[in-house]
Amino acid sequence: MLFPEDKNFTRAKPEGGEFKRLQVPYQYRSDKFHFKTKDFKQFAHIYATRLEEMVRLMKVRVEQKWGSKYPVKQLADLKEDNPEQCVLIGTLFKHQELKPSILREISEENQLAPQPPRSHYTDDADILILEDALQRIRLFGKLDVHSVVTGVVCAVRGYEDGDGRFHVEEYLFYEAGPQKPLKSLECSPLIVLISGLNQSSPNDMSLSMELLQQWLFGNLEGFGQSRDWEASSVVRVIIAGNSIKASSKPKSSLHNRPANDSTDLLNAVKSVDSFVHNLAQSVNVDLMPGEFDPSNHMLPQQPMHQCMFPRSIPFQSFRGVPNPYAFEMAGRSIVGTSGQNVHDIARYSKIESPLEALESTLIWSHLAPTAPDTLPCYPYYQQDPFIVSECPHVYFAGNVAEFGTKLWEGPEGQRTRLVCVPSFADTHTIAVVNLRTLDCQPVCFAVNEFEDGEE
C-alpha cells in the first residue's frame, strides 16, 4: 500500500500552513514481522528453517567465490582417514562457559558458589562449532571465535584433521545479497531517526524536545546547512523504540507489583501520545516499540496498540510499526531495529562498537542472529523473517550511547548507509538521512544552561 497515494514528488502544505512539506512515495514492507498465528513450537525449528534458507542463498556465493574447485559437503560425508579440501555450510554455535545458564541458577539455589554478575560473557576458552542439519564439528583456524556469535550461517573452506576438528582456511558470509539500483532523485527527501525519548509523565516534554518539534515545524532557522537539509524536506520521522522510560523499581511478580506502576506507565504513554500528536499534524510519524515499551518482549515486537494513543491515532500520518521495521521510500529500501540486536552481540562477542555490530549483522545477512539463543524471539518454523536476502539502502539501530554512521560497500557494489541512533534523552541528538545522496548527519538540540554568566 502506498502512502500517500500520489506517486509524484510534490510539496504539500501541512495543517500548520506555514511551509510546504515534501512528499514522496512510501511502501510498507514489514508484513513478515507481524504475527499471523501464535503457535509456540520448539525453538529448534527456527534454526532448521534459517539454515535451509541460508544454504540456498549461500550456495550462490560459494559458486561465485570458489567455483567448482572445492566440493560442498555435508558433515556426514567427511572422512578423517582421507582429508581433502572442501566447503561446509552450517550454523555457528559458540560454547561459552560464562554464558548465563538456568542450571547455574539452580545450583545457586542449592547454595553452591554463585557466579558473579556480568555484562559480557566472552572468554579465551570459548569454542566455535559448526552445525548442519545432522551433525556438528569443532572449528579452528582463521575464523576468530570472538568475531562472530551463535546463530550466524556461513561457509568455511578447509579440511578435517585427525582429531575430528575442521581447520578453516577461508570463510564466507552472504553479505546482504543483491541490492536494487538507486534511482536518481531531483529532490532531497530527508528521514529523521529518533530513539530513547524515555518519557515518564504527561509534562515530561523537555526543552530539547520542544526545539526538535519547532525545527520540524519549520519555525527555527539555521539548522539546515542548505536547502537539501531544510525541515520542509523531512518526509518521515521514525521513533525507534524506548519512548517509555524504564521503571527504576525492581520488577517482582505481577501480584506484588507496586500499585503506582500502572499510573506511571499511563502517564508516560500520555506524554508520548502528546508528542506524536503534535508531530503528526505536520509530518508522517512511525512509532516502533523498544525493550522498555509496552509491547511484547520477544522479537519481532508488535506495534504498540493504537488505544494507547487516542490523540495521535485519528491522524493518517501516524502509524504504529513493528520492531524490526522495513519500508521503502523514494525507491530506497530502509530497515531498522530498536537496538536489542546490537546490544546482545556486544555481550557475547568482542565486537564492542554498536556500529561494528550493526555492520556485522549486515555482513552475516541476519538482523538478529543471537535470537533465540540469547535474544528472545518468536519460534518461527516456516520461515525466518530476520534473514536479509536483499541489501537495504539504509540500515539503522536505535538506543545506542552515541551517534555513529558509515557507508558500507559490499562485494557486489552494494552501498548501505549504516546509522546508530543515540538515545535522545541522553544526547538530545537525532540522525537525519538524505535519501538522495544517502548522506547522514546528526542534529543536536541540547540546550546550554548559563549560571552566573558562565556556560
GROMACS .gro file of C-alpha atoms in nm:
model
  455
    1MET     CA    1   0.000   0.000   0.000
    2LEU     CA    2   0.137   0.339  -0.098
    3PHE     CA    3   0.109   0.634   0.139
    4PRO     CA    4   0.047   0.900   0.030
    5GLU     CA    5  -0.140   0.782  -0.278
    6ASP     CA    6   0.010   1.048  -0.503
    7LYS     CA    7   0.323   0.887  -0.651
    8ASN     CA    8   0.461   1.215  -0.785
    9PHE     CA    9   0.702   1.429  -0.587
   10THR     CA   10   0.505   1.722  -0.453
   11ARG     CA   11   0.522   1.967  -0.170
   12ALA     CA   12   0.204   1.966   0.035
   13LYS     CA   13   0.111   2.230   0.288
   14PRO     CA   14   0.069   2.080   0.638
   15GLU     CA   15  -0.216   2.173   0.868
   16GLY     CA   16   0.008   2.434   1.031
   17GLY     CA   17   0.014   2.607   0.693
   18GLU     CA   18   0.345   2.800   0.701
   19PHE     CA   19   0.555   2.597   0.460
   20LYS     CA   20   0.510   2.322   0.206
   21ARG     CA   21   0.643   1.984   0.309
   22LEU     CA   22   0.798   1.750   0.055
   23GLN     CA   23   0.611   1.424  -0.002
   24VAL     CA   24   0.746   1.108  -0.168
   25PRO     CA   25   0.612   0.755  -0.228
   26TYR     CA   26   0.608   0.521   0.072
   27GLN     CA   27   0.558   0.146   0.075
   28TYR     CA   28   0.520  -0.067   0.387
   29ARG     CA   29   0.747  -0.376   0.386
   30SER     CA   30   0.704  -0.513   0.739
   31ASP     CA   31   0.425  -0.766   0.690
   32LYS     CA   32   0.666  -1.052   0.762
   33PHE     CA   33   0.722  -0.914   1.113
   34HIS     CA   34   0.352  -0.933   1.207
   35PHE     CA   35   0.222  -1.238   1.391
   36LYS     CA   36  -0.033  -1.421   1.179
   37THR     CA   37  -0.077  -1.702   1.433
   38LYS     CA   38   0.053  -1.758   1.783
   39ASP     CA   39   0.177  -2.114   1.765
   40PHE     CA   40   0.460  -2.175   2.011
   41LYS     CA   41   0.660  -2.472   1.887
   42GLN     CA   42   1.014  -2.579   1.967
   43PHE     CA   43   1.282  -2.318   1.908
   44ALA     CA   44   1.492  -2.572   1.718
   45HIS     CA   45   1.262  -2.519   1.420
   46ILE     CA   46   1.384  -2.163   1.364
   47TYR     CA   47   1.746  -2.282   1.336
   48ALA     CA   48   1.646  -2.552   1.086
   49THR     CA   49   1.447  -2.301   0.882
   50ARG     CA   50   1.727  -2.044   0.897
   51LEU     CA   51   1.985  -2.295   0.780
   52GLU     CA   52   1.765  -2.422   0.499
   53GLU     CA   53   1.701  -2.071   0.365
   54MET     CA   54   2.059  -1.956   0.407
   55VAL     CA   55   2.211  -2.267   0.245
   56ARG     CA   56   2.008  -2.191  -0.066
   57LEU     CA   57   2.144  -1.835  -0.069
   58MET     CA   58   2.499  -1.928   0.032
   59LYS     CA   59   2.546  -2.179  -0.250
   60VAL     CA   60   2.531  -1.892  -0.497
   61ARG     CA   61   2.802  -1.703  -0.306
   62VAL     CA   62   3.016  -2.018  -0.278
   63GLU     CA   63   2.993  -2.069  -0.653
   64GLN     CA   64   3.098  -1.707  -0.712
   65LYS     CA   65   3.387  -1.729  -0.466
   66TRP     CA   66   3.536  -2.073  -0.527
   67GLY     CA   67   3.360  -2.206  -0.837
   68SER     CA   68   3.365  -2.584  -0.859
   69LYS     CA   69   3.722  -2.615  -0.731
   70TYR     CA   70   3.611  -2.739  -0.387
   71PRO     CA   71   3.315  -2.972  -0.331
   72VAL     CA   72   3.037  -2.861  -0.096
   73LYS     CA   73   2.995  -3.139   0.159
   74GLN     CA   74   2.772  -3.236   0.449
   75LEU     CA   75   2.941  -3.311   0.781
   76ALA     CA   76   2.837  -3.675   0.748
   77ASP     CA   77   3.047  -3.701   0.429
   78LEU     CA   78   3.376  -3.604   0.596
   79LYS     CA   79   3.636  -3.878   0.634
   80GLU     CA   80   3.920  -3.849   0.885
   81ASP     CA   81   4.134  -4.105   0.706
   82ASN     CA   82   4.110  -3.918   0.376
   83PRO     CA   83   4.104  -3.543   0.445
   84GLU     CA   84   4.052  -3.319   0.144
   85GLN     CA   85   3.982  -2.955   0.084
   86CYS     CA   86   3.608  -2.894   0.084
   87VAL     CA   87   3.340  -2.639   0.173
   88LEU     CA   88   3.094  -2.675   0.460
   89ILE     CA   89   2.782  -2.459   0.508
   90GLY     CA   90   2.633  -2.451   0.854
   91THR     CA   91   2.523  -2.254   1.159
   92LEU     CA   92   2.785  -2.132   1.404
   93PHE     CA   93   2.748  -2.215   1.771
   94LYS     CA   94   2.971  -2.070   2.044
   95HIS     CA   95   3.028  -2.278   2.353
   96GLN     CA   96   3.074  -2.017   2.627
   97GLU     CA   97   3.124  -2.118   2.988
   98LEU     CA   98   3.034  -1.770   3.109
   99LYS     CA   99   2.701  -1.757   2.928
  100PRO     CA  100   2.404  -1.737   3.170
  101SER     CA  101   2.254  -2.079   3.238
  102ILE     CA  102   1.940  -2.190   3.416
  103LEU     CA  103   2.143  -2.482   3.553
  104ARG     CA  104   2.374  -2.238   3.727
  105GLU     CA  105   2.076  -2.055   3.873
  106ILE     CA  106   1.951  -2.385   4.015
  107SER     CA  107   2.298  -2.450   4.156
  108GLU     CA  108   2.288  -2.116   4.333
  109GLU     CA  109   1.957  -2.213   4.490
  110ASN     CA  110   2.133  -2.526   4.619
  111GLN     CA  111   2.387  -2.300   4.792
  112LEU     CA  112   2.672  -2.372   4.553
  113ALA     CA  113   2.917  -2.097   4.461
  114PRO     CA  114   2.721  -1.827   4.272
  115GLN     CA  115   2.852  -1.675   3.950
  116PRO     CA  116   2.943  -1.306   3.970
  117PRO     CA  117   2.713  -1.073   3.772
  118ARG     CA  118   2.846  -0.993   3.424
  119SER     CA  119   2.761  -0.768   3.132
  120HIS     CA  120   2.995  -0.950   2.889
  121TYR     CA  121   3.032  -1.324   2.856
  122THR     CA  122   3.335  -1.380   2.634
  123ASP     CA  123   3.638  -1.577   2.747
  124ASP     CA  124   3.956  -1.701   2.582
  125ALA     CA  125   3.834  -2.057   2.638
  126ASP     CA  126   3.528  -2.008   2.412
  127ILE     CA  127   3.488  -2.277   2.144
  128LEU     CA  128   3.345  -2.234   1.794
  129ILE     CA  129   3.134  -2.514   1.649
  130LEU     CA  130   2.967  -2.557   1.307
  131GLU     CA  131   2.633  -2.738   1.285
  132ASP     CA  132   2.445  -2.863   0.983
  133ALA     CA  133   2.109  -3.042   0.976
  134LEU     CA  134   2.250  -3.361   1.130
  135GLN     CA  135   2.590  -3.317   1.294
  136ARG     CA  136   2.837  -3.069   1.440
  137ILE     CA  137   3.213  -3.023   1.430
  138ARG     CA  138   3.457  -2.802   1.616
  139LEU     CA  139   3.627  -2.529   1.412
  140PHE     CA  140   3.972  -2.383   1.448
  141GLY     CA  141   4.197  -2.184   1.219
  142LYS     CA  142   4.134  -1.845   1.060
  143LEU     CA  143   3.778  -1.783   1.184
  144ASP     CA  144   3.813  -1.592   1.512
  145VAL     CA  145   3.568  -1.716   1.775
  146HIS     CA  146   3.535  -1.366   1.923
  147SER     CA  147   3.437  -1.203   1.593
  148VAL     CA  148   3.112  -1.397   1.549
  149VAL     CA  149   2.810  -1.503   1.754
  150THR     CA  150   2.586  -1.804   1.782
  151GLY     CA  151   2.327  -1.830   1.503
  152VAL     CA  152   2.534  -1.697   1.212
  153VAL     CA  153   2.523  -1.909   0.895
  154CYS     CA  154   2.847  -1.920   0.699
  155ALA     CA  155   3.053  -2.126   0.456
  156VAL     CA  156   3.400  -2.244   0.557
  157ARG     CA  157   3.671  -2.386   0.333
  158GLY     CA  158   3.930  -2.621   0.476
  159TYR     CA  159   3.979  -2.981   0.579
  160GLU     CA  160   3.918  -3.215   0.871
  161ASP     CA  161   4.226  -3.303   1.072
  162GLY     CA  162   4.290  -3.625   1.258
  163ASP     CA  163   4.137  -3.500   1.585
  164GLY     CA  164   3.786  -3.466   1.447
  165ARG     CA  165   3.821  -3.089   1.405
  166PHE     CA  166   3.782  -2.878   1.092
  167HIS     CA  167   4.070  -2.649   1.002
  168VAL     CA  168   3.932  -2.328   0.848
  169GLU     CA  169   4.147  -2.168   0.581
  170GLU     CA  170   3.881  -1.933   0.438
  171TYR     CA  171   3.528  -1.839   0.533
  172LEU     CA  172   3.243  -1.664   0.360
  173PHE     CA  173   2.919  -1.487   0.459
  174TYR     CA  174   2.625  -1.396   0.237
  175GLU     CA  175   2.698  -1.024   0.277
  176ALA     CA  176   2.345  -0.890   0.239
  177GLY     CA  177   2.273  -1.019  -0.110
  178PRO     CA  178   2.174  -0.816  -0.417
  179GLN     CA  179   2.061  -0.456  -0.395
  180LYS     CA  180   1.818  -0.262  -0.611
  181PRO     CA  181   1.996   0.012  -0.806
  182LEU     CA  182   1.942   0.364  -0.678
  183LYS     CA  183   1.715   0.575  -0.892
  184SER     CA  184   1.817   0.937  -0.933
  185LEU     CA  185   1.605   1.192  -0.748
  186GLU     CA  186   1.551   1.556  -0.831
  187CYS     CA  187   1.474   1.641  -0.470
  188SER     CA  188   1.643   1.552  -0.139
  189PRO     CA  189   1.388   1.385   0.090
  190LEU     CA  190   1.502   1.351   0.449
  191ILE     CA  191   1.408   1.095   0.712
  192VAL     CA  192   1.458   1.171   1.079
  193LEU     CA  193   1.559   0.889   1.314
  194ILE     CA  194   1.494   0.932   1.688
  195SER     CA  195   1.520   0.684   1.974
  196GLY     CA  196   1.515   0.675   2.353
  197LEU     CA  197   1.270   0.955   2.431
  198ASN     CA  198   1.228   0.795   2.777
  199GLN     CA  199   0.911   0.982   2.871
  200SER     CA  200   0.781   0.939   3.224
  201SER     CA  201   0.495   1.184   3.283
  202PRO     CA  202   0.240   1.389   3.087
  203ASN     CA  203   0.451   1.702   3.144
  204ASP     CA  204   0.785   1.540   3.063
  205MET     CA  205   0.837   1.741   2.744
  206SER     CA  206   1.193   1.871   2.767
  207LEU     CA  207   1.310   2.192   2.609
  208SER     CA  208   1.519   1.983   2.368
  209MET     CA  209   1.204   1.801   2.253
  210GLU     CA  210   1.029   2.134   2.211
  211LEU     CA  211   1.316   2.262   1.995
  212LEU     CA  212   1.300   1.943   1.788
  213GLN     CA  213   0.929   1.998   1.731
  214GLN     CA  214   0.978   2.360   1.631
  215TRP     CA  215   1.251   2.261   1.386
  216LEU     CA  216   1.028   2.001   1.224
  217PHE     CA  217   0.751   2.258   1.201
  218GLY     CA  218   0.987   2.492   1.014
  219ASN     CA  219   0.992   2.753   1.291
  220LEU     CA  220   1.369   2.752   1.353
  221GLU     CA  221   1.630   2.900   1.123
  222GLY     CA  222   1.991   2.797   1.092
  223PHE     CA  223   1.961   2.422   1.146
  224GLY     CA  224   1.976   2.333   0.778
  225GLN     CA  225   2.314   2.373   0.606
  226SER     CA  226   2.146   2.409   0.266
  227ARG     CA  227   1.808   2.371   0.104
  228ASP     CA  228   1.873   1.995   0.084
  229TRP     CA  229   1.870   1.982   0.466
  230GLU     CA  230   1.572   2.208   0.538
  231ALA     CA  231   1.295   2.093   0.768
  232SER     CA  232   1.047   2.112   0.481
  233SER     CA  233   1.236   1.823   0.316
  234VAL     CA  234   1.169   1.590   0.612
  235VAL     CA  235   0.925   1.333   0.477
  236ARG     CA  236   0.912   1.091   0.770
  237VAL     CA  237   1.005   1.066   1.137
  238ILE     CA  238   1.085   0.721   1.277
  239ILE     CA  239   1.087   0.687   1.657
  240ALA     CA  240   1.300   0.376   1.710
  241GLY     CA  241   1.194   0.243   2.049
  242ASN     CA  242   1.225   0.314   2.422
  243SER     CA  243   0.981   0.603   2.414
  244ILE     CA  244   0.863   0.498   2.760
  245LYS     CA  245   1.106   0.539   3.049
  246ALA     CA  246   1.214   0.213   3.210
  247SER     CA  247   1.096   0.185   3.568
  248SER     CA  248   1.371   0.216   3.827
  249LYS     CA  249   1.175  -0.014   4.058
  250PRO     CA  250   1.259  -0.385   4.052
  251LYS     CA  251   1.005  -0.598   3.870
  252SER     CA  252   0.870  -0.861   4.104
  253SER     CA  253   0.572  -1.086   4.044
  254LEU     CA  254   0.253  -0.945   3.898
  255HIS     CA  255   0.079  -0.982   4.236
  256ASN     CA  256   0.348  -0.786   4.419
  257ARG     CA  257   0.384  -0.510   4.163
  258PRO     CA  258   0.353  -0.162   4.318
  259ALA     CA  259   0.012  -0.009   4.263
  260ASN     CA  260   0.150   0.314   4.119
  261ASP     CA  261   0.344   0.131   3.843
  262SER     CA  262   0.039   0.132   3.616
  263THR     CA  263  -0.017   0.501   3.686
  264ASP     CA  264   0.344   0.583   3.595
  265LEU     CA  265   0.315   0.382   3.275
  266LEU     CA  266  -0.012   0.552   3.181
  267ASN     CA  267   0.138   0.896   3.238
  268ALA     CA  268   0.442   0.808   3.025
  269VAL     CA  269   0.222   0.684   2.741
  270LYS     CA  270   0.019   1.007   2.758
  271SER     CA  271   0.341   1.205   2.718
  272VAL     CA  272   0.441   1.007   2.409
  273ASP     CA  273   0.089   1.042   2.268
  274SER     CA  274   0.108   1.420   2.314
  275PHE     CA  275   0.448   1.439   2.142
  276VAL     CA  276   0.342   1.222   1.847
  277HIS     CA  277   0.011   1.409   1.819
  278ASN     CA  278   0.200   1.734   1.774
  279LEU     CA  279   0.435   1.591   1.511
  280ALA     CA  280   0.162   1.408   1.318
  281GLN     CA  281  -0.008   1.737   1.238
  282SER     CA  282   0.288   1.826   1.018
  283VAL     CA  283   0.482   1.512   0.919
  284ASN     CA  284   0.443   1.134   0.889
  285VAL     CA  285   0.545   0.957   1.211
  286ASP     CA  286   0.624   0.587   1.261
  287LEU     CA  287   0.642   0.463   1.621
  288MET     CA  288   0.844   0.147   1.688
  289PRO     CA  289   0.839  -0.040   2.021
  290GLY     CA  290   1.162  -0.095   2.212
  291GLU     CA  291   1.292  -0.302   2.501
  292PHE     CA  292   1.110  -0.100   2.769
  293ASP     CA  293   0.795  -0.007   2.580
  294PRO     CA  294   0.451  -0.167   2.648
  295SER     CA  295   0.471  -0.430   2.377
  296ASN     CA  296   0.559  -0.800   2.364
  297HIS     CA  297   0.912  -0.865   2.485
  298MET     CA  298   1.030  -1.114   2.221
  299LEU     CA  299   1.124  -1.015   1.865
  300PRO     CA  300   0.964  -0.919   1.642
  301GLN     CA  301   0.789  -0.675   1.872
  302GLN     CA  302   0.440  -0.596   1.751
  303PRO     CA  303   0.318  -0.236   1.708
  304MET     CA  304   0.203  -0.079   2.031
  305HIS     CA  305  -0.176  -0.089   2.048
  306GLN     CA  306  -0.350   0.212   1.898
  307CYS     CA  307  -0.577   0.253   2.201
  308MET     CA  308  -0.273   0.385   2.392
  309PHE     CA  309  -0.253   0.686   2.158
  310PRO     CA  310  -0.605   0.832   2.140
  311ARG     CA  311  -0.484   1.178   2.037
  312SER     CA  312  -0.249   1.054   1.763
  313ILE     CA  313  -0.450   0.775   1.606
  314PRO     CA  314  -0.701   1.000   1.421
  315PHE     CA  315  -0.414   1.126   1.202
  316GLN     CA  316  -0.342   0.918   0.892
  317SER     CA  317   0.016   1.045   0.921
  318PHE     CA  318   0.069   0.836   1.237
  319ARG     CA  319   0.148   0.467   1.218
  320GLY     CA  320   0.243   0.213   1.483
  321VAL     CA  321   0.501  -0.024   1.333
  322PRO     CA  322   0.686  -0.337   1.450
  323ASN     CA  323   1.046  -0.382   1.559
  324PRO     CA  324   1.227  -0.463   1.329
  325TYR     CA  325   1.073  -0.226   1.077
  326ALA     CA  326   1.115  -0.233   0.697
  327PHE     CA  327   0.978   0.005   0.434
  328GLU     CA  328   1.057   0.170   0.103
  329MET     CA  329   1.064   0.542   0.049
  330ALA     CA  330   1.153   0.729  -0.269
  331GLY     CA  331   1.277   0.399  -0.412
  332ARG     CA  332   1.511   0.338  -0.117
  333SER     CA  333   1.486   0.024   0.095
  334ILE     CA  334   1.511   0.105   0.467
  335VAL     CA  335   1.537  -0.145   0.755
  336GLY     CA  336   1.595  -0.082   1.123
  337THR     CA  337   1.566  -0.208   1.478
  338SER     CA  338   1.534  -0.054   1.823
  339GLY     CA  339   1.882  -0.176   1.912
  340GLN     CA  340   1.835  -0.502   2.103
  341ASN     CA  341   2.024  -0.693   1.834
  342VAL     CA  342   2.344  -0.486   1.851
  343HIS     CA  343   2.345  -0.476   2.232
  344ASP     CA  344   2.315  -0.855   2.251
  345ILE     CA  345   2.601  -0.905   2.005
  346ALA     CA  346   2.824  -0.688   2.224
  347ARG     CA  347   2.750  -0.910   2.523
  348TYR     CA  348   2.852  -1.234   2.353
  349SER     CA  349   3.146  -1.128   2.135
  350LYS     CA  350   3.435  -0.885   2.138
  351ILE     CA  351   3.254  -0.663   1.889
  352GLU     CA  352   3.217  -0.366   2.123
  353SER     CA  353   3.118  -0.083   1.887
  354PRO     CA  354   2.743  -0.070   1.807
  355LEU     CA  355   2.830   0.048   1.456
  356GLU     CA  356   3.061  -0.251   1.405
  357ALA     CA  357   2.790  -0.483   1.540
  358LEU     CA  358   2.536  -0.329   1.301
  359GLU     CA  359   2.775  -0.376   1.010
  360SER     CA  360   2.836  -0.736   1.117
  361THR     CA  361   2.465  -0.822   1.109
  362LEU     CA  362   2.452  -0.689   0.753
  363ILE     CA  363   2.755  -0.898   0.652
  364TRP     CA  364   2.603  -1.201   0.825
  365SER     CA  365   2.273  -1.123   0.648
  366HIS     CA  366   2.067  -1.161   0.963
  367LEU     CA  367   1.904  -0.888   1.172
  368ALA     CA  368   1.918  -1.084   1.498
  369PRO     CA  369   2.150  -1.387   1.475
  370THR     CA  370   2.164  -1.439   1.854
  371ALA     CA  371   1.785  -1.499   1.862
  372PRO     CA  372   1.655  -1.725   2.004
  373ASP     CA  373   1.975  -1.836   2.187
  374THR     CA  374   2.027  -1.525   2.399
  375LEU     CA  375   1.778  -1.278   2.248
  376PRO     CA  376   1.409  -1.373   2.288
  377CYS     CA  377   1.221  -1.423   1.963
  378TYR     CA  378   0.906  -1.591   1.839
  379PRO     CA  379   0.970  -1.959   1.747
  380TYR     CA  380   0.914  -1.942   1.373
  381TYR     CA  381   0.910  -2.277   1.196
  382GLN     CA  382   0.814  -2.198   0.835
  383GLN     CA  383   1.042  -1.900   0.771
  384ASP     CA  384   1.297  -1.682   0.945
  385PRO     CA  385   1.185  -1.320   0.887
  386PHE     CA  386   1.515  -1.180   1.016
  387ILE     CA  387   1.718  -1.304   0.718
  388VAL     CA  388   1.849  -1.020   0.498
  389SER     CA  389   1.812  -1.162   0.147
  390GLU     CA  390   1.816  -0.822  -0.027
  391CYS     CA  391   2.056  -0.548   0.074
  392PRO     CA  392   1.886  -0.232   0.209
  393HIS     CA  393   1.998   0.119   0.123
  394VAL     CA  394   1.961   0.244   0.483
  395TYR     CA  395   2.004   0.023   0.790
  396PHE     CA  396   1.972   0.167   1.141
  397ALA     CA  397   1.967   0.066   1.507
  398GLY     CA  398   1.833   0.281   1.789
  399ASN     CA  399   1.914   0.341   2.156
  400VAL     CA  400   2.294   0.339   2.144
  401ALA     CA  401   2.522   0.556   2.356
  402GLU     CA  402   2.636   0.790   2.079
  403PHE     CA  403   2.572   0.872   1.715
  404GLY     CA  404   2.763   0.671   1.456
  405THR     CA  405   2.738   0.627   1.081
  406LYS     CA  406   2.923   0.460   0.796
  407LEU     CA  407   2.869   0.398   0.426
  408TRP     CA  408   2.915   0.022   0.387
  409GLU     CA  409   3.018  -0.107   0.045
  410GLY     CA  410   2.958  -0.473  -0.034
  411PRO     CA  411   3.142  -0.713  -0.265
  412GLU     CA  412   2.883  -0.673  -0.540
  413GLY     CA  413   2.885  -0.294  -0.534
  414GLN     CA  414   2.614  -0.259  -0.269
  415ARG     CA  415   2.611   0.072  -0.082
  416THR     CA  416   2.429   0.089   0.251
  417ARG     CA  417   2.411   0.378   0.492
  418LEU     CA  418   2.456   0.240   0.845
  419VAL     CA  419   2.320   0.458   1.125
  420CYS     CA  420   2.343   0.415   1.501
  421VAL     CA  421   2.078   0.641   1.654
  422PRO     CA  422   2.163   0.769   2.003
  423SER     CA  423   1.920   0.792   2.292
  424PHE     CA  424   1.758   1.135   2.268
  425ALA     CA  425   1.705   1.160   2.644
  426ASP     CA  426   2.081   1.124   2.699
  427THR     CA  427   2.228   1.305   2.399
  428HIS     CA  428   1.945   1.531   2.266
  429THR     CA  429   2.060   1.420   1.921
  430ILE     CA  430   1.877   1.284   1.618
  431ALA     CA  431   2.004   1.136   1.292
  432VAL     CA  432   1.894   1.283   0.959
  433VAL     CA  433   1.940   1.079   0.640
  434ASN     CA  434   1.929   1.234   0.293
  435LEU     CA  435   1.763   0.973   0.070
  436ARG     CA  436   1.902   1.124  -0.250
  437THR     CA  437   2.268   1.105  -0.153
  438LEU     CA  438   2.249   0.859   0.141
  439ASP     CA  439   2.442   1.115   0.347
  440CYS     CA  440   2.368   1.120   0.720
  441GLN     CA  441   2.418   1.396   0.976
  442PRO     CA  442   2.346   1.428   1.347
  443VAL     CA  443   2.145   1.726   1.468
  444CYS     CA  444   2.179   1.815   1.836
  445PHE     CA  445   1.907   2.001   2.027
  446ALA     CA  446   2.092   2.028   2.357
  447VAL     CA  447   2.022   2.349   2.548
  448ASN     CA  448   2.314   2.526   2.713
  449GLU     CA  449   2.242   2.642   3.065
  450PHE     CA  450   2.407   2.958   3.195
  451GLU     CA  451   2.472   3.023   3.560
  452ASP     CA  452   2.636   3.341   3.692
  453GLY     CA  453   2.733   3.443   3.342
  454GLU     CA  454   2.930   3.124   3.271
  455GLU     CA  455   2.837   2.837   3.039
   0.00000   0.00000   0.00000
